[in-house]
Short mmCIF file of C-alpha atoms and ligand atoms in Angstrom, two decimals:
data_model
loop_
_atom_site.label_atom_id
_atom_site.label_comp_id
_atom_site.label_asym_id
_atom_site.label_seq_id
_atom_site.Cartn_x
_atom_site.Cartn_y
_atom_site.Cartn_z
CA MET A 1 0.01 0.00 0.00
CA ALA A 2 1.23 3.52 -0.88
CA LYS A 3 2.38 5.61 2.13
CA SER A 4 0.86 9.11 2.58
CA LYS A 5 0.84 11.49 -0.33
CA ILE A 6 3.46 14.15 -0.87
CA LEU A 7 3.12 17.24 -2.99
CA ILE A 8 6.44 18.36 -4.49
CA THR A 9 6.67 21.91 -5.81
CA GLY A 10 9.47 22.30 -8.36
CA GLY A 11 9.42 18.52 -8.82
CA THR A 12 10.75 18.51 -12.35
CA GLY A 13 13.85 20.49 -11.31
CA TYR A 14 17.24 19.12 -10.41
CA ILE A 15 16.77 18.44 -6.71
CA GLY A 16 13.01 17.99 -6.73
CA SER A 17 13.22 15.26 -9.47
CA HIS A 18 15.91 13.32 -7.52
CA THR A 19 13.85 13.63 -4.36
CA ALA A 20 10.73 12.42 -6.14
CA VAL A 21 12.59 9.26 -7.17
CA GLU A 22 13.77 8.56 -3.61
CA LEU A 23 10.29 9.16 -2.17
CA ILE A 24 8.67 6.80 -4.68
CA ASN A 25 11.41 4.22 -3.96
CA ALA A 26 10.59 4.55 -0.25
CA GLY A 27 6.93 3.82 -0.92
CA TYR A 28 5.35 7.30 -1.00
CA GLU A 29 2.77 8.57 -3.41
CA VAL A 30 4.10 11.66 -5.11
CA GLU A 31 2.37 14.47 -7.00
CA ILE A 32 4.51 16.99 -8.83
CA LEU A 33 3.83 20.70 -9.57
CA ASP A 34 6.09 22.78 -11.71
CA ASN A 35 5.71 25.71 -14.09
CA LEU A 36 8.55 24.31 -16.25
CA TYR A 37 10.37 27.63 -16.21
CA ASN A 38 13.77 25.93 -15.73
CA SER A 39 12.97 22.31 -16.38
CA LYS A 40 11.34 19.96 -18.80
CA ARG A 41 8.08 18.00 -18.85
CA ASN A 42 9.90 14.81 -20.00
CA VAL A 43 11.56 14.58 -16.54
CA ILE A 44 8.24 12.91 -15.51
CA ASP A 45 8.82 10.17 -18.09
CA LYS A 46 12.24 9.67 -16.67
CA ILE A 47 11.05 9.44 -13.14
CA ALA A 48 8.51 6.86 -14.31
CA LYS A 49 11.25 4.94 -16.10
CA ILE A 50 13.53 4.82 -13.00
CA THR A 51 10.87 3.99 -10.50
CA GLY A 52 8.21 2.13 -12.45
CA VAL A 53 5.66 4.60 -11.09
CA ARG A 54 4.42 7.71 -13.01
CA PRO A 55 3.77 10.58 -10.57
CA LYS A 56 0.77 12.84 -11.30
CA PHE A 57 1.98 16.09 -12.80
CA THR A 58 0.32 19.46 -12.97
CA GLU A 59 1.84 22.42 -14.72
CA VAL A 60 1.04 25.21 -12.22
CA ASP A 61 2.78 28.45 -11.28
CA LEU A 62 2.79 29.08 -7.52
CA MET A 63 1.93 32.79 -8.34
CA ASP A 64 -1.47 31.51 -9.62
CA LEU A 65 -3.23 31.06 -6.28
CA ALA A 66 -6.60 30.00 -7.82
CA ALA A 67 -4.85 27.21 -9.75
CA LEU A 68 -2.94 26.14 -6.72
CA LYS A 69 -6.14 25.94 -4.68
CA ARG A 70 -7.63 23.62 -7.21
CA VAL A 71 -4.60 21.32 -6.75
CA PHE A 72 -5.04 21.28 -2.99
CA ALA A 73 -8.80 20.83 -3.23
CA GLU A 74 -8.25 17.58 -5.10
CA GLY A 75 -4.98 16.41 -3.67
CA GLU A 76 -5.43 15.26 -0.04
CA PHE A 77 -1.70 15.76 0.66
CA ALA A 78 -0.09 14.74 3.96
CA THR A 79 3.03 16.75 3.32
CA VAL A 80 4.45 19.45 0.94
CA MET A 81 8.04 19.46 -0.12
CA HIS A 82 8.78 22.92 -1.45
CA PHE A 83 11.58 23.27 -4.03
CA ALA A 84 10.06 25.70 -6.51
CA GLY A 85 11.82 29.04 -6.88
CA LEU A 86 14.35 31.04 -8.82
CA LYS A 87 17.91 30.29 -7.94
CA ALA A 88 20.41 32.14 -10.21
CA VAL A 89 22.52 34.34 -7.88
CA GLY A 90 23.85 36.71 -10.47
CA GLU A 91 20.36 37.24 -12.02
CA SER A 92 19.01 37.99 -8.52
CA VAL A 93 21.46 40.81 -8.19
CA GLU A 94 20.33 42.29 -11.56
CA GLN A 95 16.57 41.66 -11.04
CA PRO A 96 15.95 41.76 -7.23
CA LEU A 97 12.26 42.50 -7.46
CA LYS A 98 11.65 39.44 -9.68
CA TYR A 99 13.37 37.22 -7.07
CA TYR A 100 11.51 38.76 -4.01
CA GLU A 101 8.20 38.65 -5.89
CA ILE A 102 8.40 35.03 -7.12
CA ASN A 103 10.13 33.39 -4.34
CA LEU A 104 8.27 35.00 -1.53
CA GLU A 105 4.85 35.27 -3.08
CA GLY A 106 4.99 31.72 -4.37
CA THR A 107 5.81 30.50 -0.90
CA ILE A 108 3.11 32.61 0.72
CA ASN A 109 0.53 31.28 -1.66
CA LEU A 110 1.60 27.72 -0.93
CA LEU A 111 1.44 28.32 2.83
CA LYS A 112 -2.05 29.94 2.35
CA CYS A 113 -3.23 26.77 0.60
CA MET A 114 -1.67 24.50 3.19
CA LEU A 115 -3.58 26.32 6.00
CA GLU A 116 -6.77 26.49 4.11
CA TYR A 117 -6.71 22.84 3.17
CA GLY A 118 -5.32 21.54 6.54
CA VAL A 119 -1.96 20.34 5.21
CA HIS A 120 0.39 20.93 8.13
CA ARG A 121 3.63 19.29 7.19
CA LEU A 122 6.32 21.06 5.23
CA VAL A 123 9.90 20.37 4.11
CA PHE A 124 11.66 23.43 2.67
CA SER A 125 14.64 23.69 0.44
CA SER A 126 16.93 26.31 2.02
CA SER A 127 20.55 27.04 1.48
CA ALA A 128 23.85 27.34 3.35
CA THR A 129 23.87 30.89 1.89
CA VAL A 130 21.69 31.94 4.95
CA TYR A 131 24.88 31.66 7.12
CA GLY A 132 26.32 34.49 5.25
CA ASP A 133 30.15 35.08 5.71
CA GLN A 134 30.79 33.17 8.93
CA PRO A 135 33.71 30.77 9.30
CA ALA A 136 33.24 27.09 8.42
CA PRO A 137 32.31 24.54 9.65
CA LEU A 138 28.81 26.00 9.74
CA ASN A 139 26.33 24.60 12.25
CA GLU A 140 22.63 25.05 12.76
CA THR A 141 23.07 27.06 16.04
CA MET A 142 25.00 29.87 14.24
CA PRO A 143 23.13 33.18 13.63
CA THR A 144 21.98 33.70 10.08
CA GLY A 145 21.29 36.69 7.93
CA SER A 146 24.51 38.72 8.25
CA GLY A 147 26.78 38.92 5.17
CA ILE A 148 24.25 37.43 2.70
CA SER A 149 25.61 38.83 -0.57
CA ASN A 150 22.59 38.53 -2.95
CA PRO A 151 18.79 38.77 -3.13
CA TYR A 152 18.50 35.01 -3.93
CA GLY A 153 20.14 34.35 -0.54
CA TRP A 154 17.87 36.80 1.15
CA THR A 155 14.76 35.15 -0.24
CA LYS A 156 15.95 31.90 1.40
CA TRP A 157 16.52 33.68 4.66
CA MET A 158 13.18 35.47 4.49
CA ILE A 159 11.30 32.25 3.65
CA GLU A 160 12.89 30.58 6.69
CA GLN A 161 11.56 33.40 8.78
CA ILE A 162 8.10 33.19 7.23
CA ILE A 163 7.98 29.45 8.03
CA LYS A 164 9.09 29.98 11.58
CA ASP A 165 6.33 32.61 12.02
CA VAL A 166 3.67 30.34 10.58
CA CYS A 167 4.74 27.63 12.98
CA VAL A 168 4.40 30.02 15.97
CA ALA A 169 0.89 31.07 14.86
CA HIS A 170 -0.19 27.56 14.02
CA PRO A 171 1.14 25.06 16.60
CA GLU A 172 -0.29 22.17 14.59
CA PHE A 173 2.24 22.98 11.88
CA SER A 174 5.49 20.91 11.38
CA ALA A 175 8.29 22.29 9.23
CA THR A 176 11.77 21.12 8.55
CA ILE A 177 14.18 23.47 6.91
CA LEU A 178 17.00 21.89 5.01
CA ARG A 179 20.10 23.97 4.30
CA TYR A 180 21.85 22.53 1.29
CA PHE A 181 25.52 22.97 0.59
CA ASN A 182 26.60 22.44 -3.01
CA PRO A 183 24.59 19.75 -4.75
CA VAL A 184 26.24 18.03 -7.73
CA GLY A 185 26.15 14.72 -9.57
CA ALA A 186 23.18 12.95 -11.16
CA HIS A 187 21.04 9.80 -10.78
CA GLN A 188 22.98 6.62 -11.46
CA SER A 189 20.58 5.71 -14.19
CA GLY A 190 21.94 8.70 -16.28
CA LEU A 191 18.26 9.73 -16.93
CA ILE A 192 17.99 12.73 -14.66
CA GLY A 193 20.60 15.32 -13.69
CA GLU A 194 21.21 19.05 -13.68
CA ASP A 195 19.94 20.48 -16.93
CA PRO A 196 19.58 24.20 -16.47
CA ASN A 197 18.03 26.28 -19.27
CA GLY A 198 20.32 29.01 -20.56
CA ARG A 199 23.83 29.83 -19.45
CA PRO A 200 24.90 27.97 -16.31
CA ASN A 201 26.40 29.76 -13.31
CA ASN A 202 27.44 27.05 -11.00
CA LEU A 203 30.73 25.09 -11.12
CA MET A 204 29.61 21.61 -12.11
CA PRO A 205 27.20 22.59 -14.92
CA ILE A 206 30.06 24.81 -16.29
CA ILE A 207 32.55 21.92 -16.05
CA MET A 208 29.99 19.78 -17.99
CA LYS A 209 29.74 22.37 -20.75
CA VAL A 210 33.56 22.54 -20.99
CA ALA A 211 33.77 18.75 -21.22
CA GLN A 212 31.13 18.90 -24.03
CA GLY A 213 33.13 21.58 -25.90
CA GLU A 214 30.35 24.14 -25.57
CA ILE A 215 32.51 26.35 -23.36
CA PRO A 216 36.21 26.46 -24.30
CA GLU A 217 37.62 26.49 -20.77
CA LEU A 218 36.71 26.79 -17.17
CA SER A 219 37.58 30.15 -15.58
CA ILE A 220 38.69 29.45 -12.00
CA TYR A 221 37.68 32.45 -9.93
CA GLY A 222 40.84 33.27 -7.92
CA ASN A 223 43.72 31.20 -6.57
CA ASP A 224 44.84 33.68 -3.97
CA TYR A 225 42.38 32.65 -1.09
CA ASP A 226 43.66 31.54 2.22
CA THR A 227 42.98 27.80 1.37
CA PRO A 228 45.37 24.87 0.90
CA ASP A 229 45.74 25.47 -2.94
CA GLY A 230 44.48 29.05 -3.05
CA THR A 231 41.16 28.18 -4.76
CA CYS A 232 37.82 28.24 -2.95
CA VAL A 233 36.65 25.36 -0.92
CA ARG A 234 33.01 24.12 -0.96
CA ASP A 235 31.07 21.21 0.49
CA TYR A 236 29.89 19.34 -2.64
CA ILE A 237 27.19 16.81 -2.00
CA HIS A 238 25.85 14.15 -4.28
CA VAL A 239 22.26 14.97 -5.29
CA VAL A 240 21.12 11.49 -4.47
CA ASP A 241 22.40 11.76 -0.91
CA LEU A 242 20.67 15.15 -0.65
CA ALA A 243 17.46 13.58 -1.93
CA ARG A 244 17.73 10.84 0.68
CA GLY A 245 18.14 13.48 3.32
CA HIS A 246 14.61 14.70 2.37
CA VAL A 247 13.18 11.25 2.90
CA ALA A 248 14.88 11.13 6.41
CA ALA A 249 13.55 14.56 7.24
CA LEU A 250 10.04 13.68 6.15
CA GLU A 251 10.01 10.51 8.33
CA ASP A 252 11.05 12.62 11.34
CA LEU A 253 8.72 15.60 10.95
CA ARG A 254 7.22 16.72 14.25
CA SER A 255 5.49 19.91 15.42
CA GLY A 256 7.46 23.18 15.28
CA VAL A 257 10.41 24.06 13.18
CA LYS A 258 13.55 21.98 12.80
CA ILE A 259 16.64 22.97 10.77
CA TYR A 260 19.29 20.72 9.40
CA ASN A 261 22.40 21.16 7.23
CA LEU A 262 22.66 18.73 4.37
CA GLY A 263 26.36 18.59 3.54
CA THR A 264 29.19 16.03 3.75
CA GLY A 265 31.29 18.03 6.25
CA LYS A 266 34.28 17.80 3.85
CA GLY A 267 35.48 20.68 1.72
CA ALA A 268 36.95 20.32 -1.77
CA SER A 269 38.72 23.12 -3.73
CA VAL A 270 37.92 24.10 -7.27
CA LEU A 271 41.26 22.62 -8.39
CA GLU A 272 40.41 19.34 -6.59
CA MET A 273 37.09 19.23 -8.45
CA VAL A 274 38.86 19.88 -11.79
CA LYS A 275 41.38 17.10 -11.01
CA ALA A 276 38.69 14.60 -9.96
CA PHE A 277 36.70 15.31 -13.10
CA SER A 278 39.80 14.90 -15.35
CA GLN A 279 40.60 11.63 -13.59
CA ALA A 280 37.07 10.31 -14.03
CA SER A 281 36.90 11.34 -17.68
CA GLY A 282 40.48 10.32 -18.60
CA ARG A 283 40.94 13.75 -20.30
CA PRO A 284 42.35 17.02 -19.11
CA LEU A 285 39.76 19.72 -18.38
CA PRO A 286 40.85 23.00 -20.00
CA HIS A 287 41.00 25.77 -17.28
CA LYS A 288 42.56 29.03 -16.47
CA ILE A 289 42.86 31.16 -13.32
CA VAL A 290 41.06 34.50 -13.51
CA GLY A 291 40.13 37.19 -10.87
CA ARG A 292 37.97 36.57 -7.90
CA ARG A 293 34.09 36.56 -8.39
CA ALA A 294 32.38 39.19 -6.26
CA GLY A 295 30.69 37.69 -3.22
CA ASP A 296 32.58 34.36 -3.16
CA LEU A 297 33.80 33.15 0.27
CA ALA A 298 37.08 31.28 0.67
CA GLU A 299 35.71 28.26 2.55
CA VAL A 300 32.14 26.96 3.02
CA TYR A 301 31.48 23.53 4.46
CA ALA A 302 28.93 22.00 6.82
CA ASP A 303 29.03 20.62 10.23
CA PRO A 304 26.69 17.71 9.33
CA LYS A 305 26.42 16.16 12.81
CA LYS A 306 22.92 17.23 13.72
CA ALA A 307 21.31 15.50 10.73
CA GLN A 308 23.19 12.38 11.53
CA ALA A 309 22.27 12.37 15.21
CA GLU A 310 18.64 13.30 14.82
CA LEU A 311 17.63 12.02 11.33
CA GLY A 312 20.08 9.16 11.08
CA TRP A 313 21.11 10.56 7.69
CA LYS A 314 24.62 10.89 6.51
CA ALA A 315 26.02 11.58 3.02
CA LYS A 316 27.55 8.32 1.64
CA LEU A 317 28.77 9.16 -1.81
CA ASP A 318 32.13 10.68 -2.48
CA ILE A 319 33.59 13.08 -5.10
CA ASP A 320 34.51 10.17 -7.39
CA ASP A 321 30.82 9.04 -7.32
CA MET A 322 29.77 12.64 -8.12
CA MET A 323 32.11 12.81 -11.08
CA LYS A 324 31.32 9.26 -12.36
CA ASP A 325 27.56 9.86 -12.22
CA THR A 326 27.88 13.32 -13.85
CA LEU A 327 29.91 11.84 -16.73
CA ASN A 328 27.38 8.94 -17.07
CA TYR A 329 24.63 11.50 -17.29
CA LEU A 330 26.52 13.45 -19.99
CA GLU A 331 27.08 10.25 -21.96
CA CYS A 332 23.38 9.34 -21.73
CA GLN A 333 22.43 12.82 -22.94
CA ASP A 334 24.94 12.57 -25.88
CA ALA A 335 23.76 9.11 -26.86
CA LYS A 336 20.19 10.44 -27.30
CA GLU A 337 21.29 13.25 -29.77
C1 LIG B 401 26.37 29.72 -5.10
C2 LIG B 401 25.74 30.72 -4.25
C3 LIG B 401 24.78 30.02 -3.25
C4 LIG B 401 23.80 29.11 -4.02
C5 LIG B 401 24.64 28.08 -4.79
C6 LIG B 401 23.75 27.19 -5.65
C7 LIG B 401 27.10 32.66 -3.96
C8 LIG B 401 27.94 33.40 -3.02
N1 LIG B 401 26.63 31.55 -3.54
O1 LIG B 401 27.28 28.95 -4.30
O2 LIG B 401 24.01 31.00 -2.62
O3 LIG B 401 23.02 28.48 -3.02
O4 LIG B 401 25.50 28.80 -5.70
O5 LIG B 401 23.08 27.85 -6.71
O6 LIG B 401 26.89 33.09 -5.11
N2 LIG B 401 33.67 28.65 -9.66
C9 LIG B 401 34.69 28.88 -10.52
N3 LIG B 401 34.38 29.05 -11.91
C10 LIG B 401 33.09 29.03 -12.33
C11 LIG B 401 32.08 28.81 -11.44
C12 LIG B 401 32.32 28.63 -10.08
O7 LIG B 401 35.86 28.91 -10.17
O8 LIG B 401 33.00 29.23 -13.53
C13 LIG B 401 33.96 28.33 -8.25
C14 LIG B 401 33.41 29.51 -7.34
O9 LIG B 401 34.30 30.52 -7.16
C15 LIG B 401 33.15 28.65 -6.05
C16 LIG B 401 32.89 27.22 -6.56
O10 LIG B 401 33.35 27.23 -7.88
O11 LIG B 401 34.28 28.69 -5.33
C17 LIG B 401 31.44 26.88 -6.51
O12 LIG B 401 30.66 27.81 -7.21
P1 LIG B 401 29.13 27.77 -7.42
O13 LIG B 401 28.81 26.43 -7.99
O14 LIG B 401 28.67 29.01 -8.13
O15 LIG B 401 28.42 27.76 -5.92
P2 LIG B 401 28.66 28.74 -4.77
O16 LIG B 401 29.32 29.99 -5.13
O17 LIG B 401 29.36 27.93 -3.67
#
């Protein structure tokens, strides 16, 4: 018998689709909402191919409150997992109002529907960006909201606050906020992975484009940081580990707000990532050192102990798995063309 039904907003996106797969594999019934702004409808076919179960999909924009209410009226959801939102850091600096409007209003509409239709369980996709510029390792007791360098990051911080306030006003509400570090990699099937529309901004999608010859070389933003090799250090986490963290969070939801880092606790530098990718592909990855990118921090990595202690979740896949699965995804994409 299917376990309780989960609504996934942004479920055709990178993290949402991997989470849908893990939820279905764990026996949950999943319904996906997406406006397909930065993802493709055929992701649903791929989820069906991986799991043997086709989730119900509705193309809805969270800004369309009337359409969202119709979904809730029919859905009988036990829990909402909220991934939908805009996430391009650079674009958020250029178009702040678009980010505040869409990310905040979309979430507020979702929360209105949850309250109106008696759905009181929420898992929210937040980001380590809320810690701002504090020294790593970052843990959940640290203050947030100082040194956030872009409107995208502020929307995550503000949504966390909105969720906390809703939980105070509605004690029947349970919410878990997951702060992601740097998700990379792809599903082992090679069917789903990161496939952003337009020009990528994050490291791995750019490395993928360089490997495919679509971008001539990777520009490494600075090698004069106070880190072992001078390039920035991040906590890269395999997207399948991240997705499994959502299942663990769901199974532990209880009233009030809980916050967890989802990271590995281990930092890797940009040069280490380049080396690992070259080793996995057997080919050098063209790269050059350029100046620093505004807003980048030298070292960002998680203290992941709380999720392990309370959720029993720990990242298991390493950088070699991340590279191998990224390459497999690229090969599967190329084979289709
Ligand atoms: C960024 C955002 C973060 C967001 C995350 C996922 C900032 C300060 N942080 O994290 O809020 O949650 O993306 O969208 O913008 N790099 C290069 N060359 C490139 C691209 C990246 O050297 O062409 C380096 C960066 O300097 C960084 C690392 O690779 O050290 C990772 O960059 P990126 O993937 O953009 O993630 P973050 O900057 O960590």
